[in-house]
Amino acid sequence: MFVEDLRSPKILEIARRITQEYKLCNHCLGRIFARIGHGMTNYDRGKIIREALSQEEVPIKDCELCNGMFSEENLMRYAKMIIEKTQEIEFYSFLIGSRFDSEVLMKEEEILNKAGSMYAESIKMEFNRELGKLVSKLTGKKGKVKRPDLTIIVDTRFDYLEIIIAPVYIYGRYKKLVRGIPQSKWLCPYCGGVGCEKCNYRGTLYETSVQELIGDVALELFKGEGHRLHAMGREDIDARMLGNGRPFVLEIIRPKRRSVDLKALEKKINARANGKIEVRLIKYATYDDVLRIKSYNPRKRYRAVVVFEKFVPEEDLIKALETLNGAEIKQWTPLRVLHRRGNLLRRRKIYEARLIEYKGHEAIIELYTDGGTYIKELVSGDMGRTTPNLSDLLGVQANVKELDVIEVDWRD
């Protein structure tokens, strides 16, 4: 519809009927017909209709719907509140939301039921837009509907602001160079993370974790309130992660800074880790990258030091590994993790199994497998829960002494 349609008999009759019953400012009158006409504000619409009806304007402060909410003074007051509350937060985009008293919303519904809501928009929508335009003008920041840096909720009932800071996401890869470090922070089961005698008052089962070694340093620079590590799978605590590293996305919760030099952060993390881990920070990421990281289970290459209960001839070992080459294995959930995971049957493929070094009672083997393959159980058999397995093929019990992940098959 065009501007002329605001002066059509149908529209003017609706407007006449409503203005006879309610005292509405131009904003609230024009909002009833918000979908008519382009390139104008609801105030402009209300003014055009009012002039067509030869009516005097209702002062904004006397409007019985918004009660002066759209006055320049009121919008400026809220804009200054926002600027003051966000002055220590680095952001480039924002979205305004609002909460109104139920009486205002009920009155709006009552008016629209009588006028018809075919062309209308809500009071919240107009308020959010008009305040957003003013904040953008005053700060130079950009209003953004999808994934803004800040979401600012204005509670008009109590003149209160709620500031929701979007997380910062960083994509990278980590290597875990030592054994005995978990990937994520393990809270003490006895105290729930508060700190007790059992955990030496740390609140965690282990002195540190990959998550803490990366996240704690990042938290300082981004001035955040917490962190999460979203990794593409996880290695055992007693395994190393070598080679090209494991892909991960670090999430910084409620950061007051958003633009940190990733190379400088990378250097600081590696220096602070003191040889425990090594990270490569590749780029800033989004939540979509988290979803990709968590949904994909790539093939992996492992190197394992295997020990045998008795001497195994080299040719027997080579033959057993050749049997595993290209084999599909069936694995029930390992006994060692059955207390925290469901008892499920998994089918995995072994693409490559080869001997690297042979020592009679001990050997180093390399395996390239589907993601999610339990390597320790592929070697030991896990009391028959993994078939085929190296121990059965040799006729000798074999166990993994040391395990390293040396490749995660994933393109950055």
Coordinates of C-alpha atoms in Angstrom, one line a residue:
M1 CA 0.0 0.0 0.0
F2 CA 1.0 3.6 -0.6
V3 CA 0.7 6.8 1.4
E4 CA -2.6 7.5 -0.4
D5 CA -4.1 4.4 1.2
L6 CA -3.7 5.9 4.6
R7 CA -6.4 8.4 3.5
S8 CA -8.7 5.8 2.0
P9 CA -12.3 5.8 3.4
K10 CA -11.8 2.3 5.0
I11 CA -8.7 3.4 6.9
L12 CA -10.0 6.7 7.9
E13 CA -13.3 5.1 9.2
I14 CA -11.2 2.7 11.4
A15 CA -9.1 5.6 12.6
R16 CA -12.1 7.8 13.3
R17 CA -13.8 5.1 15.4
I18 CA -10.6 4.4 17.4
T19 CA -9.7 8.0 18.1
Q20 CA -13.2 8.7 19.3
E21 CA -12.9 6.0 21.9
Y22 CA -9.2 6.3 22.8
K23 CA -6.7 9.2 23.2
L24 CA -3.8 8.0 21.2
C25 CA -0.6 9.9 20.2
N26 CA 0.6 9.8 16.6
H27 CA 2.9 6.9 17.3
C28 CA 0.2 4.7 18.7
L29 CA -2.4 5.7 16.1
G30 CA 0.1 5.2 13.2
R31 CA 1.2 1.8 14.6
I32 CA -2.3 0.4 14.0
F33 CA -1.5 0.9 10.2
A34 CA 2.2 0.1 10.4
R35 CA 2.2 -2.1 7.2
I36 CA 0.7 0.7 5.1
G37 CA 3.2 2.9 3.4
H38 CA 7.0 2.6 3.1
G39 CA 9.9 4.8 4.2
M40 CA 8.0 6.5 7.0
T41 CA 7.6 6.2 10.8
N42 CA 4.5 5.3 12.7
Y43 CA 4.5 8.9 13.9
D44 CA 4.3 10.0 10.2
R45 CA 1.4 7.7 9.6
G46 CA -0.5 8.9 12.6
K47 CA 0.1 12.5 11.6
I48 CA -1.2 11.9 8.0
I49 CA -4.3 10.2 9.3
R50 CA -4.9 12.9 11.9
E51 CA -4.7 15.7 9.3
A52 CA -7.0 13.8 7.0
L53 CA -9.5 13.5 9.8
S54 CA -8.9 17.2 10.7
Q55 CA -8.2 16.2 14.3
E56 CA -5.9 17.9 16.8
E57 CA -2.8 16.0 17.9
V58 CA -2.9 14.2 21.2
P59 CA 0.3 15.1 23.2
I60 CA 2.5 12.1 23.7
K61 CA 2.4 12.5 27.5
D62 CA -1.4 12.2 27.4
C63 CA -1.5 9.0 25.3
E64 CA -3.5 6.5 27.2
L65 CA -1.7 3.6 25.6
C66 CA 2.0 4.4 25.7
N67 CA 1.8 7.1 28.4
G68 CA 4.6 9.1 26.8
M69 CA 6.9 6.2 26.1
F70 CA 7.8 7.5 22.7
S71 CA 8.6 11.1 23.7
E72 CA 12.1 12.3 22.6
E73 CA 13.0 12.8 26.3
N74 CA 12.0 9.3 27.3
L75 CA 13.8 7.6 24.4
M76 CA 16.9 9.7 25.1
R77 CA 16.8 8.8 28.8
Y78 CA 16.8 5.1 27.9
A79 CA 19.5 5.6 25.3
K80 CA 21.8 7.3 27.9
M81 CA 21.1 4.4 30.3
I82 CA 22.3 2.0 27.7
I83 CA 25.4 3.9 26.8
E84 CA 26.3 4.2 30.5
K85 CA 25.8 0.6 31.2
T86 CA 27.7 -0.6 28.2
Q87 CA 30.6 1.8 28.3
E88 CA 33.1 -0.8 29.6
I89 CA 32.0 -3.5 27.1
E90 CA 33.5 -3.7 23.6
F91 CA 30.8 -4.4 21.0
Y92 CA 30.1 -3.6 17.4
S93 CA 26.5 -4.7 17.0
F94 CA 23.4 -4.8 19.2
L95 CA 19.7 -5.7 19.4
I96 CA 17.1 -4.0 21.6
G97 CA 14.4 -6.0 23.3
S98 CA 11.8 -4.8 25.8
R99 CA 9.3 -5.7 28.5
F100 CA 6.1 -3.7 29.0
D101 CA 3.6 -3.7 31.8
S102 CA 0.8 -6.2 31.2
E103 CA -1.8 -3.4 31.4
V104 CA -0.2 -1.7 28.4
L105 CA -0.2 -5.0 26.4
M106 CA -3.8 -5.7 27.4
K107 CA -4.9 -2.2 26.3
E108 CA -3.0 -2.7 23.0
E109 CA -4.8 -6.0 22.4
E110 CA -8.1 -4.3 23.2
I111 CA -7.6 -1.5 20.7
L112 CA -6.4 -3.9 18.0
N113 CA -9.4 -6.2 18.5
K114 CA -11.6 -3.2 17.7
A115 CA -9.5 -1.8 14.9
G116 CA -8.3 -5.1 13.4
S117 CA -4.7 -6.1 13.5
M118 CA -4.2 -6.7 9.7
Y119 CA -1.9 -3.7 9.3
A120 CA -0.6 -3.3 12.9
E121 CA 2.7 -4.0 14.7
S122 CA 3.2 -4.2 18.4
I123 CA 4.3 -1.5 20.7
K124 CA 7.4 -3.5 21.6
M125 CA 8.4 -3.7 18.0
E126 CA 8.2 0.1 17.5
F127 CA 9.9 0.9 20.8
N128 CA 12.8 -1.5 20.1
R129 CA 13.3 0.0 16.6
E130 CA 13.1 3.6 17.6
L131 CA 15.3 3.2 20.6
G132 CA 17.7 1.1 18.5
K133 CA 18.0 3.9 15.9
L134 CA 18.8 6.4 18.5
V135 CA 21.4 4.3 20.2
S136 CA 23.0 3.6 16.8
K137 CA 23.1 7.3 16.0
L138 CA 24.7 8.2 19.4
T139 CA 27.2 5.3 19.5
G140 CA 28.0 4.5 15.9
K141 CA 27.2 0.9 16.7
K142 CA 25.2 -1.2 14.3
G143 CA 21.7 -2.6 15.0
K144 CA 21.7 -6.3 14.1
V145 CA 18.9 -8.9 14.4
K146 CA 21.0 -12.1 13.9
R147 CA 23.7 -12.8 16.4
P148 CA 24.4 -9.3 17.7
D149 CA 27.3 -8.8 20.1
L150 CA 24.9 -7.4 22.7
T151 CA 21.2 -8.0 23.3
I152 CA 19.8 -5.2 25.5
I153 CA 16.5 -5.8 27.2
V154 CA 14.8 -2.7 28.4
D155 CA 12.3 -3.4 31.2
T156 CA 10.0 -0.3 31.0
R157 CA 8.2 -1.4 34.1
F158 CA 11.1 -0.9 36.5
D159 CA 13.5 1.2 34.3
Y160 CA 15.9 -1.7 34.4
L161 CA 18.4 -2.9 31.7
E162 CA 19.5 -6.5 31.2
I163 CA 22.6 -6.8 29.1
I164 CA 23.2 -10.1 27.4
I165 CA 26.7 -10.4 26.0
A166 CA 27.2 -12.9 23.2
P167 CA 30.1 -15.3 23.6
V168 CA 33.3 -15.1 21.6
Y169 CA 34.3 -18.2 19.8
I170 CA 37.8 -19.1 18.7
Y171 CA 38.7 -22.1 16.4
G172 CA 42.1 -23.8 16.7
R173 CA 43.9 -27.0 17.3
Y174 CA 45.7 -28.3 20.5
K175 CA 48.4 -30.8 21.1
K176 CA 48.6 -32.5 24.5
L177 CA 52.3 -33.2 25.0
V178 CA 52.2 -34.9 28.4
R179 CA 50.1 -37.7 29.9
G180 CA 47.8 -37.4 32.9
I181 CA 45.9 -34.3 31.9
P182 CA 42.1 -34.5 31.1
Q183 CA 40.7 -32.5 28.3
S184 CA 38.1 -30.7 30.4
K185 CA 37.9 -29.6 34.0
W186 CA 36.8 -32.5 36.2
L187 CA 35.0 -31.2 39.3
C188 CA 35.5 -33.2 42.5
P189 CA 32.6 -35.6 43.0
Y190 CA 32.9 -35.3 46.7
C191 CA 32.5 -31.5 47.0
G192 CA 31.0 -30.6 43.6
G193 CA 33.9 -28.1 42.9
V194 CA 33.8 -26.2 46.2
G195 CA 37.0 -27.7 47.5
C196 CA 37.6 -30.3 50.1
E197 CA 40.2 -32.6 51.6
K198 CA 39.7 -35.2 49.0
C199 CA 40.7 -32.9 46.1
N200 CA 43.3 -30.9 48.2
Y201 CA 40.8 -28.0 48.2
R202 CA 41.3 -27.4 44.4
G203 CA 37.6 -28.3 43.6
T204 CA 38.9 -30.5 40.7
L205 CA 40.1 -34.1 40.5
Y206 CA 43.2 -33.1 38.4
E207 CA 45.6 -30.2 38.9
T208 CA 44.8 -28.8 35.5
S209 CA 43.2 -29.7 32.1
V210 CA 43.5 -28.7 28.5
Q211 CA 40.4 -26.5 28.9
E212 CA 42.0 -24.6 31.8
L213 CA 45.4 -24.2 30.2
I214 CA 43.8 -22.6 27.2
G215 CA 40.7 -21.0 28.6
D216 CA 42.2 -19.3 31.7
V217 CA 44.7 -17.3 29.7
A218 CA 42.0 -16.3 27.2
L219 CA 39.7 -15.3 30.0
E220 CA 42.2 -12.7 31.2
L221 CA 42.6 -11.1 27.8
F222 CA 38.9 -11.1 26.9
K223 CA 37.8 -10.1 30.4
G224 CA 35.2 -12.9 30.4
E225 CA 33.3 -14.7 33.2
G226 CA 33.9 -18.3 32.1
H227 CA 34.9 -20.6 29.3
R228 CA 33.9 -23.8 27.6
L229 CA 36.0 -26.1 25.4
H230 CA 34.2 -27.7 22.5
A231 CA 36.5 -30.3 21.0
M232 CA 36.3 -32.8 18.2
G233 CA 36.3 -35.9 20.4
R234 CA 38.6 -36.5 23.3
E235 CA 41.7 -38.5 24.0
D236 CA 42.1 -40.6 27.2
I237 CA 43.7 -38.8 30.2
D238 CA 46.8 -41.0 29.9
A239 CA 47.1 -40.5 26.1
R240 CA 48.9 -37.7 24.3
M241 CA 47.5 -35.7 21.4
L242 CA 50.3 -35.1 18.9
G243 CA 50.6 -34.7 15.1
N244 CA 48.4 -32.0 13.6
G245 CA 46.5 -31.5 16.9
R246 CA 42.8 -31.8 17.8
P247 CA 40.3 -29.3 16.4
F248 CA 38.4 -27.3 19.0
V249 CA 36.4 -24.2 19.5
L250 CA 36.9 -22.2 22.7
E251 CA 33.9 -20.3 24.0
I252 CA 34.4 -17.2 26.2
I253 CA 31.4 -16.4 28.3
R254 CA 30.3 -12.8 28.7
P255 CA 33.5 -11.2 27.4
K256 CA 34.0 -7.5 27.9
R257 CA 36.5 -7.5 25.0
R258 CA 36.0 -9.0 21.6
S259 CA 39.0 -8.1 19.5
V260 CA 42.1 -9.8 20.9
D261 CA 45.1 -10.5 18.7
L262 CA 45.0 -14.3 18.4
K263 CA 48.7 -14.7 17.7
A264 CA 49.5 -12.8 20.8
L265 CA 47.0 -15.0 22.8
E266 CA 48.4 -18.2 21.2
K267 CA 51.9 -17.2 22.3
K268 CA 50.8 -16.4 25.8
I269 CA 48.9 -19.7 26.2
N270 CA 51.9 -21.8 25.0
A271 CA 54.3 -19.9 27.2
R272 CA 52.0 -20.3 30.3
A273 CA 51.4 -24.1 29.5
N274 CA 55.2 -24.7 30.1
G275 CA 55.3 -27.7 27.7
K276 CA 52.1 -29.4 28.8
I277 CA 50.1 -28.4 25.7
E278 CA 50.6 -26.4 22.5
V279 CA 47.9 -24.6 20.7
R280 CA 47.4 -23.0 17.3
L281 CA 44.7 -20.4 17.2
I282 CA 43.4 -20.3 13.6
K283 CA 40.5 -17.9 13.5
Y284 CA 37.5 -16.3 15.2
A285 CA 34.5 -18.7 14.9
T286 CA 30.8 -18.8 15.4
Y287 CA 28.3 -21.1 17.1
D288 CA 27.9 -22.9 13.7
D289 CA 31.5 -24.0 14.1
V290 CA 30.7 -25.5 17.5
L291 CA 27.9 -27.5 15.9
R292 CA 30.2 -28.7 13.1
I293 CA 32.9 -29.7 15.6
K294 CA 30.5 -31.6 17.8
S295 CA 28.6 -33.4 15.0
Y296 CA 31.6 -34.7 13.0
N297 CA 33.6 -37.7 14.0
P298 CA 36.7 -37.9 11.7
R299 CA 39.0 -40.8 11.2
K300 CA 42.1 -40.8 13.4
R301 CA 45.6 -42.2 13.4
Y302 CA 47.1 -43.7 16.6
R303 CA 50.4 -44.9 17.7
A304 CA 50.4 -47.4 20.5
V305 CA 53.1 -49.2 22.6
V306 CA 51.7 -52.7 23.1
V307 CA 53.0 -55.2 25.6
F308 CA 52.4 -59.0 25.4
E309 CA 52.0 -61.5 28.3
K310 CA 54.5 -63.7 26.6
F311 CA 56.9 -63.7 23.6
V312 CA 55.1 -63.1 20.2
P313 CA 57.0 -64.0 17.0
E314 CA 57.3 -61.0 14.7
E315 CA 55.6 -62.8 11.8
D316 CA 52.6 -63.7 14.0
L317 CA 52.2 -60.1 14.9
I318 CA 52.5 -58.9 11.3
K319 CA 49.9 -61.5 10.2
A320 CA 47.5 -60.4 13.0
L321 CA 47.8 -56.8 12.0
E322 CA 47.2 -57.7 8.3
T323 CA 44.0 -59.4 9.4
L324 CA 42.8 -56.2 11.1
N325 CA 43.7 -54.2 8.0
G326 CA 40.4 -53.2 6.4
A327 CA 38.4 -55.1 9.0
E328 CA 35.1 -54.0 10.5
I329 CA 35.0 -54.5 14.2
K330 CA 32.2 -54.7 16.7
Q331 CA 32.7 -52.9 20.0
W332 CA 30.4 -52.9 23.0
T333 CA 30.9 -50.0 25.4
P334 CA 34.2 -50.7 27.2
L335 CA 33.9 -52.0 30.8
R336 CA 36.1 -49.1 32.0
V337 CA 33.6 -46.5 30.9
L338 CA 30.4 -48.5 31.3
H339 CA 29.6 -46.8 34.6
R340 CA 29.1 -43.5 32.9
R341 CA 28.0 -44.5 29.3
G342 CA 25.2 -46.7 27.9
N343 CA 25.9 -50.2 26.9
L344 CA 25.8 -49.8 23.1
L345 CA 27.2 -51.8 20.2
R346 CA 29.3 -49.8 17.8
R347 CA 30.7 -50.9 14.4
R348 CA 34.0 -49.3 13.3
K349 CA 36.4 -49.9 10.5
I350 CA 40.1 -50.3 10.7
Y351 CA 41.6 -48.8 7.6
E352 CA 45.3 -49.5 8.4
A353 CA 47.1 -51.5 11.0
R354 CA 50.9 -51.8 10.7
L355 CA 54.0 -52.6 12.7
I356 CA 56.4 -49.8 13.4
E357 CA 58.8 -51.4 15.9
Y358 CA 59.1 -55.0 17.2
K359 CA 60.8 -56.1 20.5
G360 CA 59.4 -59.6 21.2
H361 CA 57.5 -58.9 24.4
E362 CA 56.6 -55.3 23.2
A363 CA 55.9 -53.6 20.0
I364 CA 54.9 -50.2 18.6
I365 CA 51.9 -50.3 16.2
E366 CA 50.1 -47.7 14.1
L367 CA 46.4 -47.8 13.5
Y368 CA 44.2 -45.6 11.2
T369 CA 40.5 -46.1 12.2
D370 CA 37.0 -44.6 12.2
G371 CA 36.5 -42.0 14.8
G372 CA 35.2 -43.3 18.1
T373 CA 37.2 -46.5 17.9
Y374 CA 38.3 -47.7 21.4
I375 CA 42.0 -48.5 20.7
K376 CA 42.8 -50.0 24.1
E377 CA 39.9 -52.5 23.7
L378 CA 40.8 -53.2 20.0
V379 CA 44.2 -54.5 21.4
S380 CA 43.0 -56.2 24.6
G381 CA 39.6 -57.5 23.5
D382 CA 38.0 -56.2 26.7
M383 CA 36.9 -59.7 27.7
G384 CA 35.3 -60.4 24.4
R385 CA 33.4 -57.1 24.1
T386 CA 35.5 -56.1 21.0
T387 CA 35.8 -58.5 18.1
P388 CA 38.0 -59.1 16.3
N389 CA 40.8 -57.9 18.5
L390 CA 44.6 -58.2 18.5
S391 CA 44.8 -60.5 21.6
D392 CA 42.5 -63.1 20.1
L393 CA 44.3 -63.0 16.7
L394 CA 47.6 -63.6 18.4
G395 CA 46.3 -66.1 21.0
V396 CA 48.3 -64.0 23.5
Q397 CA 46.9 -61.3 25.8
A398 CA 48.0 -57.9 24.7
N399 CA 47.5 -54.5 26.3
V400 CA 48.2 -50.9 25.4
K401 CA 51.0 -49.5 27.6
E402 CA 51.1 -46.0 25.9
L403 CA 48.8 -44.4 23.4
D404 CA 49.2 -41.3 21.2
V405 CA 46.8 -39.8 18.8
I406 CA 49.0 -38.6 15.9
E407 CA 46.4 -37.4 13.4
V408 CA 42.9 -36.1 13.3
D409 CA 41.7 -36.3 9.7
W410 CA 39.9 -32.9 9.4
R411 CA 40.5 -29.9 7.2
D412 CA 40.5 -26.6 9.0

